[in-house]
Amino acid sequence: MHGNLHDAVKVFEENINKVSEMNADTFIGLQKACAKQVALEQGRSFQKTSDYWDQFDKPAVGAAIMEMYAKCGGESSEICAVFDKLPKDKPLSWAALISAQAIQGDPLGAIKTFEQMQADGYKPDSLVYANVLNACTMITDVTQGRLIHEQVKQNGFENDPIVAKALIDMYSKFRDFTEARSIFDKLSNNQLGLDAIMAGLVEHGQPEAALQFFKEFQLSGSEVTNVAYISALKACSKMSSLEEGRRIHEDIKDSSFANDPYLCSALIDMYSKCGNLEDASKVFSSVKLNNATCNAMLRGYVHHGLQEEALKLFESMQFEGVYPDEASVLAALKACATSGDLGDCKRLHAYVIERDLEASAPLGRAFITQYANLAGIEEAQVHYETLPLRDVATWNTWLAVLADKDYSSAVKGLEEMVKETKPVPGTFNNLLTACITKGLVNECLELLKSMNNVHGLTPDAEQYAFFVNALDHAGRLDEAENLLVDLPLPVNFDNWASFLSSYKHHLNPEKYCLGHECALDYERASDVYSNDDLRMGAFKFHALPKAVEAWNNPGSVVIESEPEMALMRGTDLTDKIEKHKVLFKDGRRVVRRDPSSDKAKEEALCGHCERLAISFGILNTGPGTTIRVSKNLRVCADCHTVTKLMSKIEKRDIIIRDSYRIHHFNKAGECSCNDFY
């Protein structure tokens, strides 16, 4: 509500002298209003008043104060001071501290608090477990997450709704969907679990699995929630599956959610992202105007390059009494970015000030970027310095603006950032990008070293790839081995193999051999050793698993063919085609198994199941039709390169979902993974 904090303060000041006691709910409401408006000083003032009214020792009040400090950029010492006043035998006190530390971007501190709680002899409850599991999810700490899960089982909290949701979210982030499904199957409240597992699958790159799970749930006869419908529509959007989206739309029409504004918003998003703005407009016109559907239509216009229509809708919302909110302004700003109209940007900024939306961190970041693009860095800096809260994400945005202009300014900005908050690995990406574009190889290396030595952060595969690109641009790729000698290389093979693939033609096999930790992923390891000098390494990676009978499952692919699916087995396109599905199998992957035979290599590569599936799709669909393929194994480097060429030559979008990510090859022959796979 517009001005809700101002109204709350006014009512509070009018009544404070008329009552003999202020209850806890009053102070909780005031602190929540402060958190929403990022009003740190007002929140501090209310804390002093709550202390005066003897509310400081109530866990619920203390929890609200800690949340306010965390969301408003308060000091960690202030949060700890509030915690110290609270009774330690109440789990809510600990849960609030763990949550506040996670909000502040300190999940490791949250986990340490959880451990301290147990060391002091206090037993966690469901809220404590849920909050610490969320902290594990933030840092992708698989080991710690599983240990806490074992505690949850032992203490009988696994079926608690909020704990189960946190566990499903965590395992979805870890991509352990089998464990997430196992937790779901144990829940008595299937609807709550359905929402969590659907959201987890969609958000973490498994839209096909989400839709399959959704269909199974529908067939079981259980009632589907509006949240699950929304996740299913998001899955359709990610897959660009218009027909599946239409089927779900028909189900929604027959449900009690037909006029739900958020579900209608999801329908508009789905139709828009699947390329059908006409049906999106029909849904929009069929419901009463509200923020959710208007925002979805704004996004649709921007997505289809209709900036003028988007800005007209933004204006008409105000005349119709539907005041644009944060999401509305963000969509309108994207329209301004495309049109390049600084005047529109400033009018939007004036609206934000008028509607008291300045506390929105996403809006603050968006205006920094837009002012930098449309008016220059000086205008962006004026806005940046007026922001009420500068969190890590806001600092990252500002550093990106600085790095785009001048690398030395970005380094100074990083030094200023450290005085206020701790950088995260992603903070360094914009600086590393600047090093690439400006050919600053030595500076790039120093950044990687400072991540490890100064900031206590281990560079990940993406950051090493930045460095390799910087070397490549400077023509110094052969120096990579010597320059990286003092840096910790990724210990996770998923990261390690991705990094090595960036400069596999320059590898020293004696120095960069992959050890026993890669045995479970020997196919990808063999792809790293791709040039002639390293083919023997590839041979070894195939010989070892063969000797211990540890071959992978045969590769298989499902291809979507309009208007229905067809089924094919084997590698021969002349095999008999069954009616409903197309499934290709290439048997054992034998790429580079024979290091001396280029002919054998060529034959093996041409027989890979994804190539056969794409070929089948090209032969059996009209020109320009999008080809969608799902594979049970990771796409190899050769197939990735060939698919780029096929999409460019055939002028088609080709979408491949493998076991690691979705690859969207556009008509220009570019892949959405940016060749980082």
PDB file of N, CA and C in Angstrom, residues 20-50:
ATOM      1  N   SER A  20      -1.691   2.670  28.007  1.00  0.00           N
ATOM      2  CA  SER A  20      -0.786   2.325  29.110  1.00  0.00           C
ATOM      3  C   SER A  20       0.205   1.251  28.710  1.00  0.00           C
ATOM      4  N   GLU A  21      -0.090   0.570  27.598  1.00  0.00           N
ATOM      5  CA  GLU A  21       0.820  -0.513  27.168  1.00  0.00           C
ATOM      6  C   GLU A  21       0.709  -0.715  25.659  1.00  0.00           C
ATOM      7  N   MET A  22       1.859  -0.931  25.012  1.00  0.00           N
ATOM      8  CA  MET A  22       1.891  -1.248  23.582  1.00  0.00           C
ATOM      9  C   MET A  22       2.197  -2.734  23.437  1.00  0.00           C
ATOM     10  N   ASN A  23       1.352  -3.474  22.716  1.00  0.00           N
ATOM     11  CA  ASN A  23       1.553  -4.920  22.642  1.00  0.00           C
ATOM     12  C   ASN A  23       2.593  -5.300  21.597  1.00  0.00           C
ATOM     13  N   ALA A  24       2.973  -6.571  21.628  1.00  0.00           N
ATOM     14  CA  ALA A  24       4.036  -7.061  20.751  1.00  0.00           C
ATOM     15  C   ALA A  24       3.658  -6.949  19.276  1.00  0.00           C
ATOM     16  N   ASP A  25       2.384  -7.211  18.935  1.00  0.00           N
ATOM     17  CA  ASP A  25       1.958  -7.173  17.538  1.00  0.00           C
ATOM     18  C   ASP A  25       2.188  -5.805  16.917  1.00  0.00           C
ATOM     19  N   THR A  26       2.030  -4.749  17.724  1.00  0.00           N
ATOM     20  CA  THR A  26       2.243  -3.393  17.215  1.00  0.00           C
ATOM     21  C   THR A  26       3.676  -3.215  16.751  1.00  0.00           C
ATOM     22  N   PHE A  27       4.627  -3.638  17.583  1.00  0.00           N
ATOM     23  CA  PHE A  27       6.039  -3.461  17.254  1.00  0.00           C
ATOM     24  C   PHE A  27       6.472  -4.375  16.107  1.00  0.00           C
ATOM     25  N   ILE A  28       5.886  -5.573  16.047  1.00  0.00           N
ATOM     26  CA  ILE A  28       6.204  -6.478  14.939  1.00  0.00           C
ATOM     27  C   ILE A  28       5.749  -5.862  13.613  1.00  0.00           C
ATOM     28  N   GLY A  29       4.532  -5.312  13.593  1.00  0.00           N
ATOM     29  CA  GLY A  29       4.012  -4.677  12.386  1.00  0.00           C
ATOM     30  C   GLY A  29       4.851  -3.486  11.950  1.00  0.00           C
ATOM     31  N   LEU A  30       5.288  -2.679  12.933  1.00  0.00           N
ATOM     32  CA  LEU A  30       6.111  -1.514  12.613  1.00  0.00           C
ATOM     33  C   LEU A  30       7.454  -1.924  12.020  1.00  0.00           C
ATOM     34  N   GLN A  31       8.075  -2.946  12.588  1.00  0.00           N
ATOM     35  CA  GLN A  31       9.373  -3.392  12.076  1.00  0.00           C
ATOM     36  C   GLN A  31       9.253  -3.999  10.679  1.00  0.00           C
ATOM     37  N   LYS A  32       8.153  -4.702  10.439  1.00  0.00           N
ATOM     38  CA  LYS A  32       7.949  -5.268   9.100  1.00  0.00           C
ATOM     39  C   LYS A  32       7.751  -4.160   8.071  1.00  0.00           C
ATOM     40  N   ALA A  33       7.049  -3.091   8.476  1.00  0.00           N
ATOM     41  CA  ALA A  33       6.871  -1.949   7.573  1.00  0.00           C
ATOM     42  C   ALA A  33       8.215  -1.290   7.280  1.00  0.00           C
ATOM     43  N   CYS A  34       9.060  -1.175   8.291  1.00  0.00           N
ATOM     44  CA  CYS A  34      10.400  -0.600   8.094  1.00  0.00           C
ATOM     45  C   CYS A  34      11.232  -1.464   7.155  1.00  0.00           C
ATOM     46  N   ALA A  35      11.137  -2.784   7.326  1.00  0.00           N
ATOM     47  CA  ALA A  35      11.899  -3.696   6.463  1.00  0.00           C
ATOM     48  C   ALA A  35      11.453  -3.558   5.012  1.00  0.00           C
ATOM     49  N   LYS A  36      10.154  -3.415   4.810  1.00  0.00           N
ATOM     50  CA  LYS A  36       9.623  -3.299   3.448  1.00  0.00           C
ATOM     51  C   LYS A  36      10.085  -2.013   2.781  1.00  0.00           C
ATOM     52  N   GLN A  37      10.172  -0.934   3.556  1.00  0.00           N
ATOM     53  CA  GLN A  37      10.549   0.365   3.005  1.00  0.00           C
ATOM     54  C   GLN A  37      12.040   0.663   3.148  1.00  0.00           C
ATOM     55  N   VAL A  38      12.814  -0.311   3.671  1.00  0.00           N
ATOM     56  CA  VAL A  38      14.257  -0.142   3.901  1.00  0.00           C
ATOM     57  C   VAL A  38      14.505   1.128   4.729  1.00  0.00           C
ATOM     58  N   ALA A  39      13.721   1.289   5.783  1.00  0.00           N
ATOM     59  CA  ALA A  39      13.821   2.464   6.652  1.00  0.00           C
ATOM     60  C   ALA A  39      14.619   2.097   7.899  1.00  0.00           C
ATOM     61  N   LEU A  40      15.943   2.056   7.768  1.00  0.00           N
ATOM     62  CA  LEU A  40      16.802   1.583   8.844  1.00  0.00           C
ATOM     63  C   LEU A  40      16.726   2.467  10.085  1.00  0.00           C
ATOM     64  N   GLU A  41      16.837   3.778   9.915  1.00  0.00           N
ATOM     65  CA  GLU A  41      16.834   4.680  11.072  1.00  0.00           C
ATOM     66  C   GLU A  41      15.502   4.632  11.808  1.00  0.00           C
ATOM     67  N   GLN A  42      14.405   4.554  11.059  1.00  0.00           N
ATOM     68  CA  GLN A  42      13.088   4.451  11.697  1.00  0.00           C
ATOM     69  C   GLN A  42      12.990   3.137  12.473  1.00  0.00           C
ATOM     70  N   GLY A  43      13.535   2.076  11.904  1.00  0.00           N
ATOM     71  CA  GLY A  43      13.522   0.790  12.598  1.00  0.00           C
ATOM     72  C   GLY A  43      14.326   0.831  13.879  1.00  0.00           C
ATOM     73  N   ARG A  44      15.471   1.500  13.851  1.00  0.00           N
ATOM     74  CA  ARG A  44      16.263   1.656  15.068  1.00  0.00           C
ATOM     75  C   ARG A  44      15.485   2.413  16.137  1.00  0.00           C
ATOM     76  N   SER A  45      14.766   3.450  15.706  1.00  0.00           N
ATOM     77  CA  SER A  45      13.966   4.240  16.645  1.00  0.00           C
ATOM     78  C   SER A  45      12.879   3.385  17.284  1.00  0.00           C
ATOM     79  N   PHE A  46      12.223   2.549  16.458  1.00  0.00           N
ATOM     80  CA  PHE A  46      11.177   1.678  16.999  1.00  0.00           C
ATOM     81  C   PHE A  46      11.762   0.640  17.954  1.00  0.00           C
ATOM     82  N   GLN A  47      12.990   0.199  17.697  1.00  0.00           N
ATOM     83  CA  GLN A  47      13.600  -0.764  18.621  1.00  0.00           C
ATOM     84  C   GLN A  47      13.786  -0.140  20.002  1.00  0.00           C
ATOM     85  N   LYS A  48      14.250   1.092  20.034  1.00  0.00           N
ATOM     86  CA  LYS A  48      14.419   1.774  21.330  1.00  0.00           C
ATOM     87  C   LYS A  48      13.092   1.890  22.059  1.00  0.00           C
ATOM     88  N   THR A  49      12.024   2.170  21.311  1.00  0.00           N
ATOM     89  CA  THR A  49      10.697   2.282  21.927  1.00  0.00           C
ATOM     90  C   THR A  49      10.228   0.935  22.456  1.00  0.00           C
ATOM     91  N   SER A  50      10.508  -0.134  21.699  1.00  0.00           N
ATOM     92  CA  SER A  50      10.092  -1.468  22.156  1.00  0.00           C
ATOM     93  C   SER A  50      10.849  -1.859  23.408  1.00  0.00           C
TER      94      SER A  50
END
